Amino acid sequence: MPNQVYINGQLFAKEDAKVSVYDHGLLYGDGVFEGIRVYGGKVFLLEEHIERVYESAKAIRLEIPMSPEELSKATEDTVRANDIRDGYVRLVITRGAGSLGLDIRRTSNPQVIIIADTISLYPKELYEDGLQLVTASTIRNHPGALSPRIKSLNYLNNILAKIEATDAGTIEALMLNHKGEVAECTGDNIFIVKRGILLTPPKSAGILEGVTRNTVMELARKAGIAVEEAEMTRHDIFVADECFLTGTAAEVIPVVSLDGRAIGNGEPGPTTRKLLKLFRESTESV
Ligand code: PMP
């Protein structure tokens, strides 16, 4: 059982791994995080995740009190200390403890937390049968208010949409942006296949730039599949040939319906299956 949690350079037993109730990460969701997979004892796409967490931190004017190289090494060391072969690592960087009030100058000592654990995955049969999606009435955060490109500790926007999914009996929900266009799901990016072309909303749609999204786009191009970033509406999904989601936890997972309407022939499509296979192979070859 994984039991060692890293906080600011030290490993603590799970039950002793604690931060202050005055931490602005808790009080205001003031901080950033990352979720990373471990396959065969190796931290998958570590550089990409490290880069994103530094970008998220910069966007909220949070200085991570160590270099990217040091954070990468700490991540790998924590995975090793917990003897994780296949699992998940969560990096959390909080603003640190301070007095009550929003002023970041009242805080000191950001907390760098690394939790290496096992992962709970989507049920295996969904990779064969495909997911059903509903459209959430909660729209994705307006990028001018809180950019979805920041992977911040403020996940309420996504949580509210996830509640809608749960209420509707599905495990993911489609989120539209403030313009009514398709953005992403609560914890996954979305792709469609139309006439052999792979399409996904652009960053400007107000999405998290998923590491898995970028990897799948690269794998597709290498396999000779045309890839385009394109604004899309729900209509494009209804009339798509195929649809799937990508995410660190989800990998590549087929979607077979949206709001009760079958996508394509209502079964996972060949391009989706091919990309899932290519993605799984890429996790084995790191
Ligand atoms: N969108 C959102 C809102 C997310 O939280 C995530 C990560 N769980 C993703 C997309 C997928 O990103 P990644 O492939 O980097 O995990």
Short mmCIF file of C-alpha atoms and ligand atoms in Angstrom, two decimals:
data_model
loop_
_atom_site.label_atom_id
_atom_site.label_comp_id
_atom_site.label_asym_id
_atom_site.label_seq_id
_atom_site.Cartn_x
_atom_site.Cartn_y
_atom_site.Cartn_z
CA MET A 1 0.00 0.00 0.00
CA PRO A 2 1.41 3.41 -0.95
CA ASN A 3 2.00 5.29 2.25
CA GLN A 4 4.68 7.93 1.73
CA VAL A 5 3.58 11.46 0.90
CA TYR A 6 6.12 14.10 -0.10
CA ILE A 7 5.73 17.57 1.37
CA ASN A 8 8.43 20.20 0.78
CA GLY A 9 11.36 17.82 0.54
CA GLN A 10 10.31 15.34 3.19
CA LEU A 11 8.39 12.08 3.12
CA PHE A 12 5.62 11.58 5.66
CA ALA A 13 3.42 8.59 6.42
CA LYS A 14 -0.02 9.20 4.89
CA GLU A 15 -1.67 9.87 8.27
CA ASP A 16 1.00 12.43 9.18
CA ALA A 17 0.97 14.25 5.83
CA LYS A 18 -0.76 17.50 6.74
CA VAL A 19 -0.99 21.14 5.76
CA SER A 20 -2.28 24.12 7.69
CA VAL A 21 -5.97 25.01 7.77
CA TYR A 22 -4.73 28.54 7.00
CA ASP A 23 -3.31 27.36 3.68
CA HIS A 24 -4.85 29.44 0.91
CA GLY A 25 -5.07 26.27 -1.17
CA LEU A 26 -7.77 25.14 1.27
CA LEU A 27 -9.26 28.55 2.04
CA TYR A 28 -9.53 29.80 -1.55
CA GLY A 29 -8.56 26.99 -3.91
CA ASP A 30 -5.42 29.04 -4.46
CA GLY A 31 -2.94 26.63 -6.01
CA VAL A 32 -2.31 24.34 -8.95
CA PHE A 33 -2.09 20.61 -9.56
CA GLU A 34 -1.22 17.84 -11.99
CA GLY A 35 -2.26 14.24 -12.47
CA ILE A 36 0.33 11.95 -14.02
CA ARG A 37 0.36 8.22 -14.84
CA VAL A 38 3.00 5.71 -13.94
CA TYR A 39 3.38 2.78 -16.33
CA GLY A 40 5.85 -0.02 -15.66
CA GLY A 41 7.53 2.02 -12.92
CA LYS A 42 8.15 5.00 -15.23
CA VAL A 43 6.48 8.38 -14.87
CA PHE A 44 4.72 8.89 -18.22
CA LEU A 45 5.18 12.22 -20.03
CA LEU A 46 6.71 13.77 -16.93
CA GLU A 47 8.34 16.66 -18.80
CA GLU A 48 5.02 17.73 -20.35
CA HIS A 49 3.22 17.65 -17.01
CA ILE A 50 6.03 19.53 -15.27
CA GLU A 51 5.94 22.18 -17.97
CA ARG A 52 2.19 22.58 -17.59
CA VAL A 53 2.29 22.88 -13.81
CA TYR A 54 4.92 25.64 -14.04
CA GLU A 55 2.77 27.42 -16.62
CA SER A 56 -0.33 27.09 -14.43
CA ALA A 57 1.65 28.44 -11.46
CA LYS A 58 3.00 31.35 -13.48
CA ALA A 59 -0.51 32.23 -14.63
CA ILE A 60 -1.62 32.64 -11.00
CA ARG A 61 1.63 34.32 -9.93
CA LEU A 62 2.64 31.43 -7.72
CA GLU A 63 6.33 30.75 -7.55
CA ILE A 64 7.10 27.06 -7.12
CA PRO A 65 9.98 27.03 -4.64
CA MET A 66 12.10 24.57 -6.62
CA SER A 67 13.35 24.09 -10.18
CA PRO A 68 11.51 21.93 -12.74
CA GLU A 69 14.42 19.47 -12.58
CA GLU A 70 14.11 19.23 -8.79
CA LEU A 71 10.35 18.75 -8.98
CA SER A 72 10.77 16.03 -11.63
CA LYS A 73 13.30 14.22 -9.48
CA ALA A 74 11.12 14.55 -6.37
CA THR A 75 8.22 13.06 -8.36
CA GLU A 76 10.27 10.08 -9.50
CA ASP A 77 11.72 9.57 -6.01
CA THR A 78 8.24 9.59 -4.45
CA VAL A 79 6.99 7.00 -6.96
CA ARG A 80 9.98 4.82 -6.12
CA ALA A 81 9.55 5.28 -2.35
CA ASN A 82 5.98 3.97 -2.72
CA ASP A 83 7.01 1.13 -5.00
CA ILE A 84 4.43 2.10 -7.63
CA ARG A 85 4.66 0.12 -10.90
CA ASP A 86 1.33 1.16 -12.41
CA GLY A 87 -0.41 4.04 -10.77
CA TYR A 88 -0.97 7.72 -10.56
CA VAL A 89 0.92 10.71 -9.17
CA ARG A 90 -0.74 13.87 -7.98
CA LEU A 91 1.33 17.04 -7.70
CA VAL A 92 -0.25 19.80 -5.66
CA ILE A 93 1.29 23.20 -5.09
CA THR A 94 -0.61 25.45 -2.74
CA ARG A 95 -0.11 29.16 -2.07
CA GLY A 96 0.84 28.28 1.52
CA ALA A 97 -0.44 29.37 4.92
CA GLY A 98 -1.28 32.98 5.59
CA SER A 99 -3.73 35.16 7.40
CA LEU A 100 -7.36 35.26 6.29
CA GLY A 101 -7.84 37.44 3.22
CA LEU A 102 -7.07 37.11 -0.44
CA ASP A 103 -3.82 39.05 -0.54
CA ILE A 104 -1.11 36.66 -1.71
CA ARG A 105 1.49 38.77 0.10
CA ARG A 106 -0.05 37.52 3.36
CA THR A 107 1.05 34.00 2.59
CA SER A 108 4.41 32.40 2.82
CA ASN A 109 5.83 28.99 2.20
CA PRO A 110 3.98 27.36 -0.73
CA GLN A 111 3.44 23.65 -0.07
CA VAL A 112 4.75 21.25 -2.69
CA ILE A 113 2.88 17.99 -2.20
CA ILE A 114 3.40 14.75 -4.13
CA ILE A 115 1.04 11.83 -3.65
CA ALA A 116 1.87 8.59 -5.47
CA ASP A 117 -1.02 6.17 -5.39
CA THR A 118 -2.95 3.55 -7.27
CA ILE A 119 -5.55 4.74 -9.74
CA SER A 120 -9.25 4.08 -10.10
CA LEU A 121 -9.97 3.60 -13.77
CA TYR A 122 -13.09 3.73 -15.88
CA PRO A 123 -14.65 0.23 -16.00
CA LYS A 124 -12.84 -1.94 -18.54
CA GLU A 125 -15.98 -2.79 -20.52
CA LEU A 126 -16.48 0.89 -21.40
CA TYR A 127 -13.38 0.70 -23.60
CA GLU A 128 -15.24 -1.97 -25.59
CA ASP A 129 -18.78 -0.63 -25.37
CA GLY A 130 -18.17 3.12 -25.21
CA LEU A 131 -19.34 5.89 -22.91
CA GLN A 132 -22.61 7.75 -22.97
CA LEU A 133 -22.39 11.51 -22.50
CA VAL A 134 -24.85 14.20 -21.50
CA THR A 135 -24.44 17.90 -22.07
CA ALA A 136 -24.13 19.77 -18.80
CA SER A 137 -26.11 22.96 -18.34
CA THR A 138 -23.11 24.33 -16.43
CA ILE A 139 -20.88 25.97 -19.02
CA ARG A 140 -17.09 25.89 -18.83
CA ASN A 141 -15.51 28.86 -17.03
CA HIS A 142 -15.27 31.93 -19.23
CA PRO A 143 -11.57 32.13 -20.19
CA GLY A 144 -11.63 35.82 -19.33
CA ALA A 145 -12.73 34.99 -15.78
CA LEU A 146 -10.60 31.96 -14.94
CA SER A 147 -8.79 30.37 -17.84
CA PRO A 148 -9.45 26.64 -18.16
CA ARG A 149 -5.83 26.41 -19.30
CA ILE A 150 -4.85 26.84 -15.65
CA LYS A 151 -5.06 23.51 -13.84
CA SER A 152 -5.95 25.20 -10.59
CA LEU A 153 -7.25 23.85 -7.30
CA ASN A 154 -10.54 25.55 -8.19
CA TYR A 155 -12.37 22.64 -9.83
CA LEU A 156 -15.90 23.61 -8.81
CA ASN A 157 -16.85 24.42 -12.40
CA ASN A 158 -16.02 20.85 -13.39
CA ILE A 159 -17.50 19.35 -10.22
CA LEU A 160 -20.87 21.04 -10.87
CA ALA A 161 -20.93 19.55 -14.37
CA LYS A 162 -19.84 16.15 -13.03
CA ILE A 163 -22.79 16.22 -10.60
CA GLU A 164 -25.06 16.69 -13.62
CA ALA A 165 -23.45 13.66 -15.26
CA THR A 166 -23.96 11.57 -12.14
CA ASP A 167 -27.59 12.71 -11.82
CA ALA A 168 -28.15 11.66 -15.42
CA GLY A 169 -26.56 8.25 -14.80
CA THR A 170 -23.44 8.88 -16.91
CA ILE A 171 -19.83 9.22 -15.80
CA GLU A 172 -18.84 12.16 -17.97
CA ALA A 173 -20.57 15.31 -19.17
CA LEU A 174 -19.91 17.47 -22.19
CA MET A 175 -19.24 21.10 -21.31
CA LEU A 176 -19.94 23.94 -23.74
CA ASN A 177 -18.21 27.28 -23.57
CA HIS A 178 -19.75 30.75 -23.16
CA LYS A 179 -20.30 30.88 -26.93
CA GLY A 180 -22.26 27.63 -26.93
CA GLU A 181 -19.43 25.74 -28.63
CA VAL A 182 -18.08 22.38 -27.53
CA ALA A 183 -15.23 22.83 -25.05
CA GLU A 184 -14.35 19.59 -23.26
CA CYS A 185 -15.62 17.20 -20.61
CA THR A 186 -15.27 17.58 -16.84
CA GLY A 187 -11.92 15.79 -16.75
CA ASP A 188 -11.22 14.83 -20.35
CA ASN A 189 -10.73 16.41 -23.78
CA ILE A 190 -13.03 15.51 -26.66
CA PHE A 191 -12.38 14.42 -30.24
CA ILE A 192 -14.59 13.50 -33.18
CA VAL A 193 -13.84 11.73 -36.44
CA LYS A 194 -15.60 13.02 -39.54
CA ARG A 195 -14.86 11.66 -43.03
CA GLY A 196 -11.55 10.26 -41.82
CA ILE A 197 -10.37 13.53 -40.25
CA LEU A 198 -9.71 13.84 -36.54
CA LEU A 199 -11.17 17.03 -35.09
CA THR A 200 -10.86 18.56 -31.63
CA PRO A 201 -11.72 22.00 -30.21
CA PRO A 202 -8.85 24.51 -30.25
CA LYS A 203 -7.30 25.91 -27.05
CA SER A 204 -9.21 29.11 -27.77
CA ALA A 205 -12.46 27.22 -27.09
CA GLY A 206 -11.52 27.52 -23.41
CA ILE A 207 -10.16 24.12 -22.53
CA LEU A 208 -7.36 22.55 -20.56
CA GLU A 209 -4.64 21.71 -23.04
CA GLY A 210 -4.52 18.03 -22.21
CA VAL A 211 -1.22 16.23 -22.31
CA THR A 212 -3.03 13.14 -23.59
CA ARG A 213 -4.81 15.28 -26.22
CA ASN A 214 -1.47 16.48 -27.56
CA THR A 215 -0.01 12.97 -27.52
CA VAL A 216 -3.01 11.51 -29.38
CA MET A 217 -2.83 14.27 -32.01
CA GLU A 218 0.84 13.46 -32.54
CA LEU A 219 0.22 9.70 -32.71
CA ALA A 220 -2.58 10.25 -35.24
CA ARG A 221 -0.42 12.43 -37.48
CA LYS A 222 2.35 9.85 -37.38
CA ALA A 223 -0.18 7.18 -38.40
CA GLY A 224 -1.19 9.28 -41.41
CA ILE A 225 -4.51 10.48 -39.98
CA ALA A 226 -5.31 14.14 -40.72
CA VAL A 227 -5.80 16.18 -37.54
CA GLU A 228 -7.45 19.57 -37.25
CA GLU A 229 -8.37 21.85 -34.38
CA ALA A 230 -11.81 23.22 -35.15
CA GLU A 231 -14.58 25.05 -33.35
CA MET A 232 -17.55 22.76 -33.08
CA THR A 233 -21.08 22.69 -31.76
CA ARG A 234 -23.15 19.83 -30.39
CA HIS A 235 -24.45 19.35 -33.94
CA ASP A 236 -20.97 18.29 -35.07
CA ILE A 237 -20.96 15.58 -32.43
CA PHE A 238 -24.46 14.37 -33.32
CA VAL A 239 -23.43 13.91 -36.97
CA ALA A 240 -19.86 12.68 -36.32
CA ASP A 241 -18.75 9.24 -37.48
CA GLU A 242 -16.91 8.62 -34.21
CA CYS A 243 -16.24 10.33 -30.91
CA PHE A 244 -13.81 9.70 -28.06
CA LEU A 245 -12.29 11.35 -24.99
CA THR A 246 -8.69 11.62 -23.87
CA GLY A 247 -7.22 12.13 -20.42
CA THR A 248 -4.46 10.96 -18.14
CA ALA A 249 -6.81 8.62 -16.27
CA ALA A 250 -9.11 7.82 -19.21
CA GLU A 251 -6.35 7.33 -21.83
CA VAL A 252 -8.50 7.06 -25.01
CA ILE A 253 -12.12 6.09 -24.39
CA PRO A 254 -14.86 5.76 -27.02
CA VAL A 255 -18.10 7.77 -26.77
CA VAL A 256 -21.16 6.22 -28.39
CA SER A 257 -23.94 8.65 -27.55
CA LEU A 258 -24.63 12.24 -26.56
CA ASP A 259 -27.89 13.19 -24.84
CA GLY A 260 -29.40 9.87 -25.83
CA ARG A 261 -28.55 10.19 -29.52
CA ALA A 262 -26.28 7.57 -31.07
CA ILE A 263 -23.03 8.83 -32.57
CA GLY A 264 -22.19 7.14 -35.89
CA ASN A 265 -23.53 3.61 -35.73
CA GLY A 266 -23.61 3.73 -31.93
CA GLU A 267 -20.46 1.66 -31.51
CA PRO A 268 -16.80 2.53 -30.98
CA GLY A 269 -15.32 3.30 -34.40
CA PRO A 270 -12.20 1.99 -36.15
CA THR A 271 -10.15 5.19 -35.82
CA THR A 272 -10.91 5.35 -32.09
CA ARG A 273 -9.86 1.72 -31.67
CA LYS A 274 -6.68 2.31 -33.61
CA LEU A 275 -5.74 5.37 -31.55
CA LEU A 276 -6.46 3.55 -28.29
CA LYS A 277 -4.14 0.78 -29.44
CA LEU A 278 -1.42 3.22 -30.51
CA PHE A 279 -1.75 5.11 -27.23
CA ARG A 280 -1.46 1.93 -25.15
CA GLU A 281 1.61 0.92 -27.15
CA SER A 282 3.18 4.31 -26.47
CA THR A 283 2.71 3.79 -22.71
CA GLU A 284 4.52 0.46 -22.98
CA SER A 285 7.52 1.81 -24.85
CA VAL A 286 8.58 4.58 -22.44
N1 PMP B 1 -9.75 18.62 -19.27
C1 PMP B 1 -9.85 18.76 -17.94
C2 PMP B 1 -10.80 19.74 -17.39
C3 PMP B 1 -9.03 17.99 -17.10
O1 PMP B 1 -9.12 18.12 -15.77
C4 PMP B 1 -8.15 17.04 -17.67
C5 PMP B 1 -7.23 16.22 -16.79
N2 PMP B 1 -7.88 15.33 -15.97
C6 PMP B 1 -8.12 16.91 -19.06
C7 PMP B 1 -8.91 17.74 -19.83
C8 PMP B 1 -7.20 15.93 -19.73
O2 PMP B 1 -5.88 16.39 -19.60
P1 PMP B 1 -4.66 15.37 -19.51
O3 PMP B 1 -4.67 14.60 -20.79
O4 PMP B 1 -3.46 16.26 -19.41
O5 PMP B 1 -4.88 14.53 -18.33
#
